[in-house]
PDB file of C-alpha atoms in Angstrom:
ATOM      1  CA  MET A   9      73.258  74.673  55.606  1.00 48.00           C
ATOM      2  CA  LYS A  10      74.648  71.906  57.873  1.00 47.00           C
ATOM      3  CA  ARG A  11      78.174  72.420  56.423  1.00 51.00           C
ATOM      4  CA  THR A  12      77.690  76.148  56.799  1.00 48.00           C
ATOM      5  CA  ILE A  13      77.106  75.901  60.539  1.00 47.00           C
ATOM      6  CA  PHE A  14      79.674  73.234  61.006  1.00 46.00           C
ATOM      7  CA  ALA A  15      82.099  75.437  59.238  1.00 49.00           C
ATOM      8  CA  ALA A  16      81.135  78.372  61.400  1.00 48.00           C
ATOM      9  CA  ALA A  17      81.422  76.478  64.542  1.00 47.00           C
ATOM     10  CA  ALA A  18      84.961  74.966  63.611  1.00 45.00           C
ATOM     11  CA  ALA A  19      86.111  78.644  62.974  1.00 48.00           C
ATOM     12  CA  ALA A  20      84.894  79.751  66.218  1.00 46.00           C
ATOM     13  CA  ALA A  21      86.142  76.639  67.866  1.00 46.00           C
ATOM     14  CA  LEU A  22      89.670  77.405  66.366  1.00 44.00           C
ATOM     15  CA  ALA A  23      89.326  81.302  67.326  1.00 46.00           C
ATOM     16  CA  LEU A  24      88.952  80.155  70.922  1.00 42.00           C
ATOM     17  CA  ALA A  25      91.787  77.915  71.132  1.00 42.00           C
ATOM     18  CA  ALA A  26      94.005  80.289  69.318  1.00 44.00           C
ATOM     19  CA  SER A  27      93.279  82.946  72.242  1.00 40.00           C
ATOM     20  CA  ALA A  28      93.349  80.538  75.063  1.00 41.00           C
ATOM     21  CA  PRO A  29      96.989  81.027  75.584  1.00 41.00           C
ATOM     22  CA  CYS A  30      96.674  84.668  76.192  1.00 41.00           C
ATOM     23  CA  ALA A  31      93.850  84.418  78.721  1.00 38.00           C
ATOM     24  CA  GLN A  32      95.739  81.770  80.417  1.00 45.00           C
ATOM     25  CA  ALA A  33      98.655  84.093  80.595  1.00 48.00           C
ATOM     26  CA  GLN A  34      96.538  86.777  82.396  1.00 49.00           C
ATOM     27  CA  SER A  35      95.068  84.130  84.514  1.00 81.00           C
ATOM     28  CA  PHE A  36      98.285  84.355  87.258  1.00 95.00           C
ATOM     29  CA  ILE A  37      99.606  86.946  89.617  1.00 98.00           C
ATOM     30  CA  ASN A  38     102.747  86.793  90.939  1.00 98.00           C
ATOM     31  CA  VAL A  39     103.201  89.385  93.867  1.00 98.00           C
ATOM     32  CA  LEU A  40     106.355  90.667  94.698  1.00 98.00           C
ATOM     33  CA  THR A  41     107.112  91.780  98.459  1.00 97.00           C
ATOM     34  CA  GLY A  42     110.216  91.801 100.226  1.00 93.00           C
ATOM     35  CA  GLY A  43     111.775  89.843 102.848  1.00 88.00           C
ATOM     36  CA  SER A  44     109.844  87.437 105.368  1.00 88.00           C
ATOM     37  CA  SER A  45     110.440  89.734 108.348  1.00 83.00           C
ATOM     38  CA  GLY A  46     109.346  93.043 106.815  1.00 87.00           C
ATOM     39  CA  VAL A  47     105.817  94.510 106.230  1.00 90.00           C
ATOM     40  CA  TYR A  48     105.551  93.924 102.436  1.00 95.00           C
ATOM     41  CA  TYR A  49     105.525  90.080 102.838  1.00 96.00           C
ATOM     42  CA  PRO A  50     102.317  89.690 104.922  1.00 96.00           C
ATOM     43  CA  LEU A  51     100.641  92.566 103.296  1.00 98.00           C
ATOM     44  CA  GLY A  52     101.415  90.697 100.116  1.00 98.00           C
ATOM     45  CA  VAL A  53     100.358  87.269 101.185  1.00 98.00           C
ATOM     46  CA  ALA A  54      96.964  88.724 102.436  1.00 98.00           C
ATOM     47  CA  ILE A  55      96.656  90.397  98.931  1.00 98.00           C
ATOM     48  CA  GLY A  56      97.494  87.166  97.185  1.00 98.00           C
ATOM     49  CA  LYS A  57      95.024  85.678  98.889  1.00 98.00           C
ATOM     50  CA  ILE A  58      92.193  88.128  98.199  1.00 98.00           C
ATOM     51  CA  TYR A  59      93.181  87.898  94.698  1.00 98.00           C
ATOM     52  CA  GLY A  60      92.966  84.243  94.560  1.00 97.00           C
ATOM     53  CA  ASP A  61      89.515  84.337  96.356  1.00 97.00           C
ATOM     54  CA  LYS A  62      87.796  86.808  94.662  1.00 97.00           C
ATOM     55  CA  ILE A  63      89.193  87.300  90.898  1.00 96.00           C
ATOM     56  CA  PRO A  64      87.775  84.140  88.928  1.00 94.00           C
ATOM     57  CA  ASN A  65      90.358  81.454  87.227  1.00 93.00           C
ATOM     58  CA  VAL A  66      93.404  83.379  88.532  1.00 96.00           C
ATOM     59  CA  LYS A  67      96.111  81.531  90.626  1.00 96.00           C
ATOM     60  CA  THR A  68      98.346  83.843  92.554  1.00 98.00           C
ATOM     61  CA  GLN A  69     101.463  83.516  93.972  1.00 98.00           C
ATOM     62  CA  VAL A  70     103.450  85.692  96.666  1.00 98.00           C
ATOM     63  CA  GLN A  71     107.246  86.103  95.918  1.00 98.00           C
ATOM     64  CA  ALA A  72     109.756  86.998  98.798  1.00 96.00           C
ATOM     65  CA  THR A  73     112.534  89.316  97.101  1.00 94.00           C
ATOM     66  CA  LYS A  74     115.171  91.805  98.458  1.00 90.00           C
ATOM     67  CA  ALA A  75     112.179  94.614  97.969  1.00 91.00           C
ATOM     68  CA  SER A  76     111.797  97.718  95.834  1.00 93.00           C
ATOM     69  CA  VAL A  77     114.505  97.798  93.261  1.00 93.00           C
ATOM     70  CA  GLU A  78     114.631  93.860  92.615  1.00 95.00           C
ATOM     71  CA  ASN A  79     110.840  94.142  92.310  1.00 97.00           C
ATOM     72  CA  LEU A  80     110.599  96.801  89.506  1.00 97.00           C
ATOM     73  CA  ILE A  81     112.988  94.807  87.541  1.00 97.00           C
ATOM     74  CA  LEU A  82     111.417  91.919  87.790  1.00 98.00           C
ATOM     75  CA  LEU A  83     108.258  93.698  86.702  1.00 98.00           C
ATOM     76  CA  GLN A  84     109.736  95.235  83.805  1.00 98.00           C
ATOM     77  CA  GLN A  85     110.961  91.661  82.854  1.00 98.00           C
ATOM     78  CA  GLY A  86     107.274  90.305  82.857  1.00 97.00           C
ATOM     79  CA  ARG A  87     108.194  88.120  85.837  1.00 98.00           C
ATOM     80  CA  GLY A  88     105.645  89.421  88.280  1.00 98.00           C
ATOM     81  CA  GLU A  89     102.167  91.381  87.784  1.00 98.00           C
ATOM     82  CA  LEU A  90     101.952  93.019  91.522  1.00 98.00           C
ATOM     83  CA  ALA A  91     105.074  94.661  93.218  1.00 98.00           C
ATOM     84  CA  PHE A  92     105.440  96.795  96.321  1.00 97.00           C
ATOM     85  CA  THR A  93     107.690  99.382  96.177  1.00 96.00           C
ATOM     86  CA  LEU A  94     109.120 102.782  98.003  1.00 93.00           C
ATOM     87  CA  GLY A  95     108.338 105.828  96.162  1.00 93.00           C
ATOM     88  CA  ASP A  96     112.212 107.049  95.698  1.00 91.00           C
ATOM     89  CA  SER A  97     113.015 103.857  94.564  1.00 93.00           C
ATOM     90  CA  LEU A  98     110.278 104.227  91.621  1.00 95.00           C
ATOM     91  CA  LYS A  99     111.189 107.316  90.889  1.00 93.00           C
ATOM     92  CA  ALA A 100     114.545 106.126  90.194  1.00 94.00           C
ATOM     93  CA  ALA A 101     113.291 103.571  88.227  1.00 97.00           C
ATOM     94  CA  TRP A 102     111.407 105.435  85.856  1.00 97.00           C
ATOM     95  CA  ASN A 103     114.362 107.831  85.144  1.00 96.00           C
ATOM     96  CA  GLY A 104     116.706 105.091  84.935  1.00 97.00           C
ATOM     97  CA  GLU A 105     119.084 105.982  87.375  1.00 94.00           C
ATOM     98  CA  GLU A 106     122.026 103.615  87.306  1.00 93.00           C
ATOM     99  CA  GLU A 107     123.497 104.680  90.795  1.00 87.00           C
ATOM    100  CA  ALA A 108     120.237 103.366  92.210  1.00 90.00           C
ATOM    101  CA  GLY A 109     120.619 100.044  90.615  1.00 90.00           C
ATOM    102  CA  PHE A 110     118.936 100.882  87.168  1.00 95.00           C
ATOM    103  CA  LYS A 111     120.739 100.398  84.116  1.00 93.00           C
ATOM    104  CA  ALA A 112     117.682 102.060  81.905  1.00 96.00           C
ATOM    105  CA  LYS A 113     114.426 103.760  82.202  1.00 98.00           C
ATOM    106  CA  LEU A 114     111.868 100.996  83.416  1.00 98.00           C
ATOM    107  CA  ASP A 115     109.179 102.193  80.772  1.00 98.00           C
ATOM    108  CA  LYS A 116     106.621  99.258  81.341  1.00 98.00           C
ATOM    109  CA  LEU A 117     105.813 100.360  85.091  1.00 98.00           C
ATOM    110  CA  ARG A 118     102.372 101.393  85.781  1.00 98.00           C
ATOM    111  CA  THR A 119     101.021 102.546  89.151  1.00 98.00           C
ATOM    112  CA  ILE A 120      97.994 100.725  90.839  1.00 98.00           C
ATOM    113  CA  GLY A 121      98.103 103.036  94.004  1.00 98.00           C
ATOM    114  CA  ALA A 122      99.462 104.766  96.996  1.00 96.00           C
ATOM    115  CA  ILE A 123      99.565 102.515 100.036  1.00 96.00           C
ATOM    116  CA  TYR A 124     101.176 103.481 103.452  1.00 93.00           C
ATOM    117  CA  PRO A 125     104.196 105.582 104.396  1.00 92.00           C
ATOM    118  CA  ASN A 126     107.817 103.742 105.338  1.00 90.00           C
ATOM    119  CA  TYR A 127     109.385 105.263 108.266  1.00 95.00           C
ATOM    120  CA  ILE A 128     112.915 105.233 108.641  1.00 97.00           C
ATOM    121  CA  GLN A 129     113.971 103.756 111.683  1.00 98.00           C
ATOM    122  CA  ILE A 130     117.150 103.708 112.822  1.00 98.00           C
ATOM    123  CA  VAL A 131     117.381 101.521 115.990  1.00 98.00           C
ATOM    124  CA  ALA A 132     120.651 100.981 117.957  1.00 98.00           C
ATOM    125  CA  THR A 133     121.656  98.756 121.029  1.00 98.00           C
ATOM    126  CA  THR A 134     121.434 100.792 124.172  1.00 97.00           C
ATOM    127  CA  GLU A 135     124.874  99.458 125.015  1.00 96.00           C
ATOM    128  CA  SER A 136     126.575 101.215 121.756  1.00 97.00           C
ATOM    129  CA  GLY A 137     125.851 104.613 123.022  1.00 98.00           C
ATOM    130  CA  ILE A 138     124.396 105.775 119.692  1.00 98.00           C
ATOM    131  CA  LYS A 139     121.645 108.440 120.506  1.00 97.00           C
ATOM    132  CA  THR A 140     122.045 110.689 117.519  1.00 98.00           C
ATOM    133  CA  LEU A 141     122.996 110.464 113.668  1.00 98.00           C
ATOM    134  CA  ALA A 142     126.140 112.043 114.469  1.00 98.00           C
ATOM    135  CA  ASP A 143     127.054 108.857 117.032  1.00 98.00           C
ATOM    136  CA  LEU A 144     126.860 106.476 114.191  1.00 98.00           C
ATOM    137  CA  LYS A 145     130.592 107.590 113.178  1.00 98.00           C
ATOM    138  CA  GLY A 146     132.787 105.125 113.465  1.00 98.00           C
ATOM    139  CA  LYS A 147     130.148 102.596 114.367  1.00 98.00           C
ATOM    140  CA  SER A 148     128.779  99.424 112.643  1.00 98.00           C
ATOM    141  CA  LEU A 149     125.497  99.723 110.624  1.00 98.00           C
ATOM    142  CA  SER A 150     123.394  97.515 108.715  1.00 98.00           C
ATOM    143  CA  VAL A 151     122.194  99.867 105.635  1.00 97.00           C
ATOM    144  CA  GLY A 152     119.825  97.023 104.143  1.00 94.00           C
ATOM    145  CA  ALA A 153     120.100  94.489 101.279  1.00 87.00           C
ATOM    146  CA  PRO A 154     122.512  95.895  98.555  1.00 84.00           C
ATOM    147  CA  LYS A 155     120.537  98.443  96.347  1.00 78.00           C
ATOM    148  CA  SER A 156     117.234  97.536  98.145  1.00 84.00           C
ATOM    149  CA  GLY A 157     114.889 100.686  99.084  1.00 86.00           C
ATOM    150  CA  THR A 158     116.065 100.640 102.357  1.00 92.00           C
ATOM    151  CA  GLU A 159     119.799 101.003 101.368  1.00 92.00           C
ATOM    152  CA  LEU A 160     118.717 103.978  98.975  1.00 91.00           C
ATOM    153  CA  ASN A 161     117.061 105.322 101.987  1.00 94.00           C
ATOM    154  CA  SER A 162     120.140 105.025 104.044  1.00 96.00           C
ATOM    155  CA  ARG A 163     122.811 106.656 101.459  1.00 94.00           C
ATOM    156  CA  ALA A 164     120.030 109.688 101.408  1.00 94.00           C
ATOM    157  CA  ILE A 165     119.837 109.946 105.535  1.00 97.00           C
ATOM    158  CA  LEU A 166     123.486 109.733 105.817  1.00 97.00           C
ATOM    159  CA  SER A 167     124.176 112.358 102.943  1.00 96.00           C
ATOM    160  CA  ALA A 168     121.884 114.666 104.466  1.00 97.00           C
ATOM    161  CA  ALA A 169     123.395 114.390 107.630  1.00 97.00           C
ATOM    162  CA  GLY A 170     126.707 115.118 105.981  1.00 97.00           C
ATOM    163  CA  MET A 171     127.983 111.621 106.265  1.00 98.00           C
ATOM    164  CA  SER A 172     128.451 108.693 104.050  1.00 97.00           C
ATOM    165  CA  TYR A 173     129.685 104.756 104.281  1.00 97.00           C
ATOM    166  CA  LYS A 174     133.291 105.971 104.696  1.00 97.00           C
ATOM    167  CA  ASP A 175     132.679 107.455 107.986  1.00 98.00           C
ATOM    168  CA  LEU A 176     130.987 104.328 109.867  1.00 98.00           C
ATOM    169  CA  GLY A 177     133.393 101.592 111.571  1.00 98.00           C
ATOM    170  CA  LYS A 178     131.491  99.020 109.524  1.00 97.00           C
ATOM    171  CA  VAL A 179     128.811  98.574 106.985  1.00 98.00           C
ATOM    172  CA  GLU A 180     126.626  95.433 106.629  1.00 98.00           C
ATOM    173  CA  TYR A 181     124.155  95.230 103.555  1.00 96.00           C
ATOM    174  CA  LEU A 182     121.739  92.958 105.361  1.00 95.00           C
ATOM    175  CA  PRO A 183     117.841  92.485 105.431  1.00 90.00           C
ATOM    176  CA  PHE A 184     116.121  93.160 108.545  1.00 93.00           C
ATOM    177  CA  ALA A 185     115.907  89.678 110.394  1.00 93.00           C
ATOM    178  CA  GLU A 186     119.682  89.108 109.714  1.00 96.00           C
ATOM    179  CA  SER A 187     120.476  92.424 110.925  1.00 97.00           C
ATOM    180  CA  VAL A 188     118.479  92.163 113.759  1.00 97.00           C
ATOM    181  CA  ASP A 189     120.438  88.515 114.792  1.00 97.00           C
ATOM    182  CA  LEU A 190     123.823  90.297 114.704  1.00 97.00           C
ATOM    183  CA  MET A 191     122.641  93.083 116.854  1.00 98.00           C
ATOM    184  CA  LYS A 192     121.351  90.109 119.411  1.00 97.00           C
ATOM    185  CA  ASN A 193     124.900  88.752 119.337  1.00 96.00           C
ATOM    186  CA  ARG A 194     126.537  92.050 119.983  1.00 96.00           C
ATOM    187  CA  GLN A 195     128.047  91.839 116.441  1.00 97.00           C
ATOM    188  CA  LEU A 196     126.162  95.063 115.428  1.00 98.00           C
ATOM    189  CA  ALA A 197     125.599  98.404 116.758  1.00 98.00           C
ATOM    190  CA  ALA A 198     122.496  99.881 114.737  1.00 98.00           C
ATOM    191  CA  THR A 199     120.226  98.795 111.838  1.00 98.00           C
ATOM    192  CA  LEU A 200     118.372 101.246 109.605  1.00 98.00           C
ATOM    193  CA  GLN A 201     115.173  99.686 108.421  1.00 96.00           C
ATOM    194  CA  SER A 202     112.651 101.433 105.998  1.00 92.00           C
ATOM    195  CA  ALA A 203     109.231  99.978 106.945  1.00 89.00           C
ATOM    196  CA  GLY A 204     105.685 100.386 108.223  1.00 87.00           C
ATOM    197  CA  LEU A 205     105.545 101.184 111.970  1.00 90.00           C
ATOM    198  CA  GLY A 206     105.745  97.868 114.155  1.00 90.00           C
ATOM    199  CA  VAL A 207     107.977  96.028 111.823  1.00 91.00           C
ATOM    200  CA  ALA A 208     108.476  92.508 113.168  1.00 91.00           C
ATOM    201  CA  SER A 209     111.854  92.680 113.023  1.00 94.00           C
ATOM    202  CA  LEU A 210     112.530  95.534 115.517  1.00 96.00           C
ATOM    203  CA  LYS A 211     109.630  94.391 117.599  1.00 96.00           C
ATOM    204  CA  ASP A 212     111.557  91.223 117.933  1.00 96.00           C
ATOM    205  CA  LEU A 213     114.839  93.105 118.835  1.00 97.00           C
ATOM    206  CA  SER A 214     113.049  95.560 121.327  1.00 97.00           C
ATOM    207  CA  THR A 215     111.563  92.494 123.304  1.00 96.00           C
ATOM    208  CA  SER A 216     115.060  90.876 123.476  1.00 95.00           C
ATOM    209  CA  SER A 217     117.617  93.624 124.100  1.00 93.00           C
ATOM    210  CA  PRO A 218     117.421  97.479 125.113  1.00 97.00           C
ATOM    211  CA  ILE A 219     117.389  99.647 122.484  1.00 97.00           C
ATOM    212  CA  THR A 220     117.447 103.301 121.361  1.00 98.00           C
ATOM    213  CA  VAL A 221     115.526 104.802 118.284  1.00 98.00           C
ATOM    214  CA  VAL A 222     117.458 107.393 116.630  1.00 98.00           C
ATOM    215  CA  SER A 223     115.984 110.653 115.839  1.00 98.00           C
ATOM    216  CA  VAL A 224     115.905 112.189 112.389  1.00 98.00           C
ATOM    217  CA  PRO A 225     115.421 115.689 112.626  1.00 97.00           C
ATOM    218  CA  LYS A 226     113.385 117.676 110.439  1.00 96.00           C
ATOM    219  CA  GLU A 227     115.964 120.070 109.318  1.00 97.00           C
ATOM    220  CA  THR A 228     117.669 116.455 107.982  1.00 97.00           C
ATOM    221  CA  VAL A 229     114.717 115.423 106.212  1.00 96.00           C
ATOM    222  CA  ASP A 230     114.322 119.079 104.489  1.00 95.00           C
ATOM    223  CA  LYS A 231     117.659 118.571 103.115  1.00 95.00           C
ATOM    224  CA  ILE A 232     116.564 115.709 101.413  1.00 91.00           C
ATOM    225  CA  GLY A 233     113.211 117.053 100.127  1.00 86.00           C
ATOM    226  CA  PRO A 234     110.371 114.855  98.338  1.00 81.00           C
ATOM    227  CA  PRO A 235     109.468 112.392  98.203  1.00 84.00           C
ATOM    228  CA  PHE A 236     110.884 112.281 101.716  1.00 90.00           C
ATOM    229  CA  ILE A 237     108.634 113.790 104.480  1.00 89.00           C
ATOM    230  CA  SER A 238     108.859 114.463 107.909  1.00 94.00           C
ATOM    231  CA  ALA A 239     106.934 111.944 110.266  1.00 95.00           C
ATOM    232  CA  ILE A 240     106.702 110.459 113.856  1.00 97.00           C
ATOM    233  CA  ILE A 241     107.535 106.957 115.429  1.00 97.00           C
ATOM    234  CA  PRO A 242     104.885 107.340 118.230  1.00 96.00           C
ATOM    235  CA  ALA A 243     106.049 106.577 121.617  1.00 97.00           C
ATOM    236  CA  ASN A 244     105.745 102.922 122.547  1.00 97.00           C
ATOM    237  CA  THR A 245     106.062 101.722 118.915  1.00 96.00           C
ATOM    238  CA  TYR A 246     108.453  99.370 120.181  1.00 97.00           C
ATOM    239  CA  ALA A 247     109.411  98.054 123.656  1.00 97.00           C
ATOM    240  CA  GLY A 248     111.752 100.380 125.677  1.00 94.00           C
ATOM    241  CA  GLN A 249     110.302 103.463 123.636  1.00 97.00           C
ATOM    242  CA  ASP A 250     108.551 105.700 125.833  1.00 96.00           C
ATOM    243  CA  LYS A 251     108.768 108.878 123.721  1.00 97.00           C
ATOM    244  CA  ASP A 252     107.891 109.903 120.251  1.00 98.00           C
ATOM    245  CA  VAL A 253     110.479 109.912 117.756  1.00 98.00           C
ATOM    246  CA  PRO A 254     111.069 112.312 114.836  1.00 98.00           C
ATOM    247  CA  THR A 255     112.183 110.649 111.583  1.00 98.00           C
ATOM    248  CA  ALA A 256     111.771 110.765 107.881  1.00 97.00           C
ATOM    249  CA  ALA A 257     109.103 108.807 105.821  1.00 96.00           C
ATOM    250  CA  VAL A 258     108.622 107.808 102.195  1.00 94.00           C
ATOM    251  CA  VAL A 259     105.356 106.639 100.629  1.00 93.00           C
ATOM    252  CA  ASN A 260     105.172 103.444  99.270  1.00 94.00           C
ATOM    253  CA  TYR A 261     103.179 102.469  96.014  1.00 97.00           C
ATOM    254  CA  LEU A 262     101.709  99.231  94.263  1.00 98.00           C
ATOM    255  CA  VAL A 263     102.925  99.083  90.948  1.00 98.00           C
ATOM    256  CA  THR A 264     102.258  96.606  87.850  1.00 98.00           C
ATOM    257  CA  SER A 265     103.182  96.478  84.401  1.00 98.00           C
ATOM    258  CA  SER A 266     101.710  97.714  81.047  1.00 98.00           C
ATOM    259  CA  ALA A 267     101.419  94.052  80.052  1.00 97.00           C
ATOM    260  CA  VAL A 268      98.871  93.428  82.876  1.00 97.00           C
ATOM    261  CA  SER A 269      95.231  94.093  81.128  1.00 96.00           C
ATOM    262  CA  ASP A 270      92.768  97.091  81.641  1.00 97.00           C
ATOM    263  CA  ASP A 271      90.249  94.482  83.051  1.00 96.00           C
ATOM    264  CA  LEU A 272      92.705  92.733  85.413  1.00 97.00           C
ATOM    265  CA  ALA A 273      94.649  95.913  86.657  1.00 98.00           C
ATOM    266  CA  TYR A 274      90.961  97.137  87.589  1.00 98.00           C
ATOM    267  CA  GLN A 275      90.145  94.389  89.398  1.00 98.00           C
ATOM    268  CA  MET A 276      93.489  94.393  91.237  1.00 98.00           C
ATOM    269  CA  THR A 277      93.022  97.977  92.422  1.00 98.00           C
ATOM    270  CA  LYS A 278      89.327  97.545  93.022  1.00 98.00           C
ATOM    271  CA  LEU A 279      90.270  94.601  95.546  1.00 98.00           C
ATOM    272  CA  VAL A 280      92.958  96.068  97.160  1.00 98.00           C
ATOM    273  CA  TYR A 281      91.172  99.284  98.199  1.00 98.00           C
ATOM    274  CA  GLU A 282      87.834  97.716  99.039  1.00 98.00           C
ATOM    275  CA  SER A 283      89.744  95.156 101.329  1.00 98.00           C
ATOM    276  CA  LEU A 284      91.176  97.425 103.581  1.00 98.00           C
ATOM    277  CA  PRO A 285      90.067  95.973 106.964  1.00 98.00           C
ATOM    278  CA  GLU A 286      91.606  92.457 105.781  1.00 98.00           C
ATOM    279  CA  LEU A 287      95.028  94.701 104.995  1.00 98.00           C
ATOM    280  CA  ALA A 288      94.716  96.139 108.609  1.00 97.00           C
ATOM    281  CA  ASN A 289      94.649  92.661 110.091  1.00 97.00           C
ATOM    282  CA  ALA A 290      97.543  91.283 108.291  1.00 96.00           C
ATOM    283  CA  HIS A 291      99.776  94.016 109.333  1.00 93.00           C
ATOM    284  CA  ALA A 292      99.185  97.551 111.270  1.00 89.00           C
ATOM    285  CA  ALA A 293     100.652  99.104 108.478  1.00 90.00           C
ATOM    286  CA  GLY A 294      97.464  98.204 106.821  1.00 95.00           C
ATOM    287  CA  LYS A 295      95.546 100.875 108.641  1.00 94.00           C
ATOM    288  CA  GLU A 296      97.351 103.791 107.295  1.00 93.00           C
ATOM    289  CA  ILE A 297      96.107 103.060 103.354  1.00 96.00           C
ATOM    290  CA  LYS A 298      93.581 105.331 102.575  1.00 96.00           C
ATOM    291  CA  LEU A 299      91.427 105.315  99.441  1.00 98.00           C
ATOM    292  CA  GLU A 300      91.471 108.777  99.334  1.00 97.00           C
ATOM    293  CA  ALA A 301      95.581 109.314  98.683  1.00 95.00           C
ATOM    294  CA  ALA A 302      95.488 105.997  96.548  1.00 97.00           C
ATOM    295  CA  PRO A 303      95.841 108.112  93.029  1.00 97.00           C
ATOM    296  CA  ASN A 304      98.375 110.704  94.465  1.00 92.00           C
ATOM    297  CA  GLY A 305     101.893 111.544  93.786  1.00 88.00           C
ATOM    298  CA  SER A 306     103.476 108.503  92.060  1.00 92.00           C
ATOM    299  CA  PRO A 307     106.337 109.185  89.755  1.00 92.00           C
ATOM    300  CA  VAL A 308     104.934 107.036  87.205  1.00 96.00           C
ATOM    301  CA  PRO A 309     101.512 106.700  85.212  1.00 97.00           C
ATOM    302  CA  LEU A 310      98.263 105.194  86.771  1.00 98.00           C
ATOM    303  CA  HIS A 311      97.622 101.855  84.984  1.00 98.00           C
ATOM    304  CA  PRO A 312      94.527 102.573  82.641  1.00 98.00           C
ATOM    305  CA  GLY A 313      92.735  99.882  84.659  1.00 98.00           C
ATOM    306  CA  ALA A 314      93.130 101.697  88.274  1.00 98.00           C
ATOM    307  CA  ILE A 315      92.245 105.032  86.373  1.00 98.00           C
ATOM    308  CA  ARG A 316      88.859 103.343  85.721  1.00 98.00           C
ATOM    309  CA  TYR A 317      88.311 102.644  89.370  1.00 98.00           C
ATOM    310  CA  TYR A 318      89.342 105.838  90.645  1.00 98.00           C
ATOM    311  CA  LYS A 319      87.316 107.668  88.164  1.00 98.00           C
ATOM    312  CA  GLU A 320      84.255 105.459  89.474  1.00 98.00           C
ATOM    313  CA  LYS A 321      85.095 106.320  93.308  1.00 98.00           C
ATOM    314  CA  GLY A 322      85.039 110.073  91.983  1.00 98.00           C
ATOM    315  CA  LEU A 323      88.889 110.534  92.947  1.00 98.00           C
ATOM    316  CA  ILE A 324      89.804 111.256  89.342  1.00 96.00           C
ATOM    317  CA  LYS A 325      87.513 113.344  86.760  1.00 90.00           C
TER     318      LYS A 325
END
């Protein structure tokens, strides 16, 4: 009898040891964000802290990246567990659109939920004389890091306005902070930044130089169509901006991988949407995240763990 009990205990111990690497692999969450001067990064830091504090035996890391496109590729490669992305980049990744930077369909992507909208914010130095989209012709414009979500947005906006990069005087492919540095030094006329309202880079620019926030008219937005929608940058979002400015917006999503377990994805989803005050404290864009909208509109299937949470909240039948 003793030998039988010992053998059973040994077998159980071996089974536990065999399963340990798998459990250990799921105890790490790498949060893929964007540049440190954007909105993804401070929200990602807040989410990383929430996960580290509230999910038992989990270690978190927050990684600054070139944002949407890079994030989705890293997820597909198994090099992240949660990523921020723009809706149009997510759609392109799911469809495997090579022009957008995806050589094949990224079939491991699964959505956690919709978050806040990104506003297309085109800001020019006042001395450049740029007041409309047409005024960008012959002028220098930073369109975002190459193949980033912002850069894809830049292509879409210019195309809808009847322009391409060839119409510009000079094209810079720079992240937000670097673009602003060039504008401060009078080496760049304008920047297009796709981000939440009140992005740090543009706040910094507006407090140090006179700026003009350039309108994207509704008729231009309508030419692009979904996932772009018409939106307003409210007056006084930036220093010196005394009027509402019409523009385009694209919804952002939190995305994970099919390799992440249902239980972990459930906890990740639950903690994001039940920690909205903390996210609002991390950045003003966090105030625009609504639980009711979370399961809607993604071009990629929801993760089963996220579906479980939304069913509990009565958002999915």
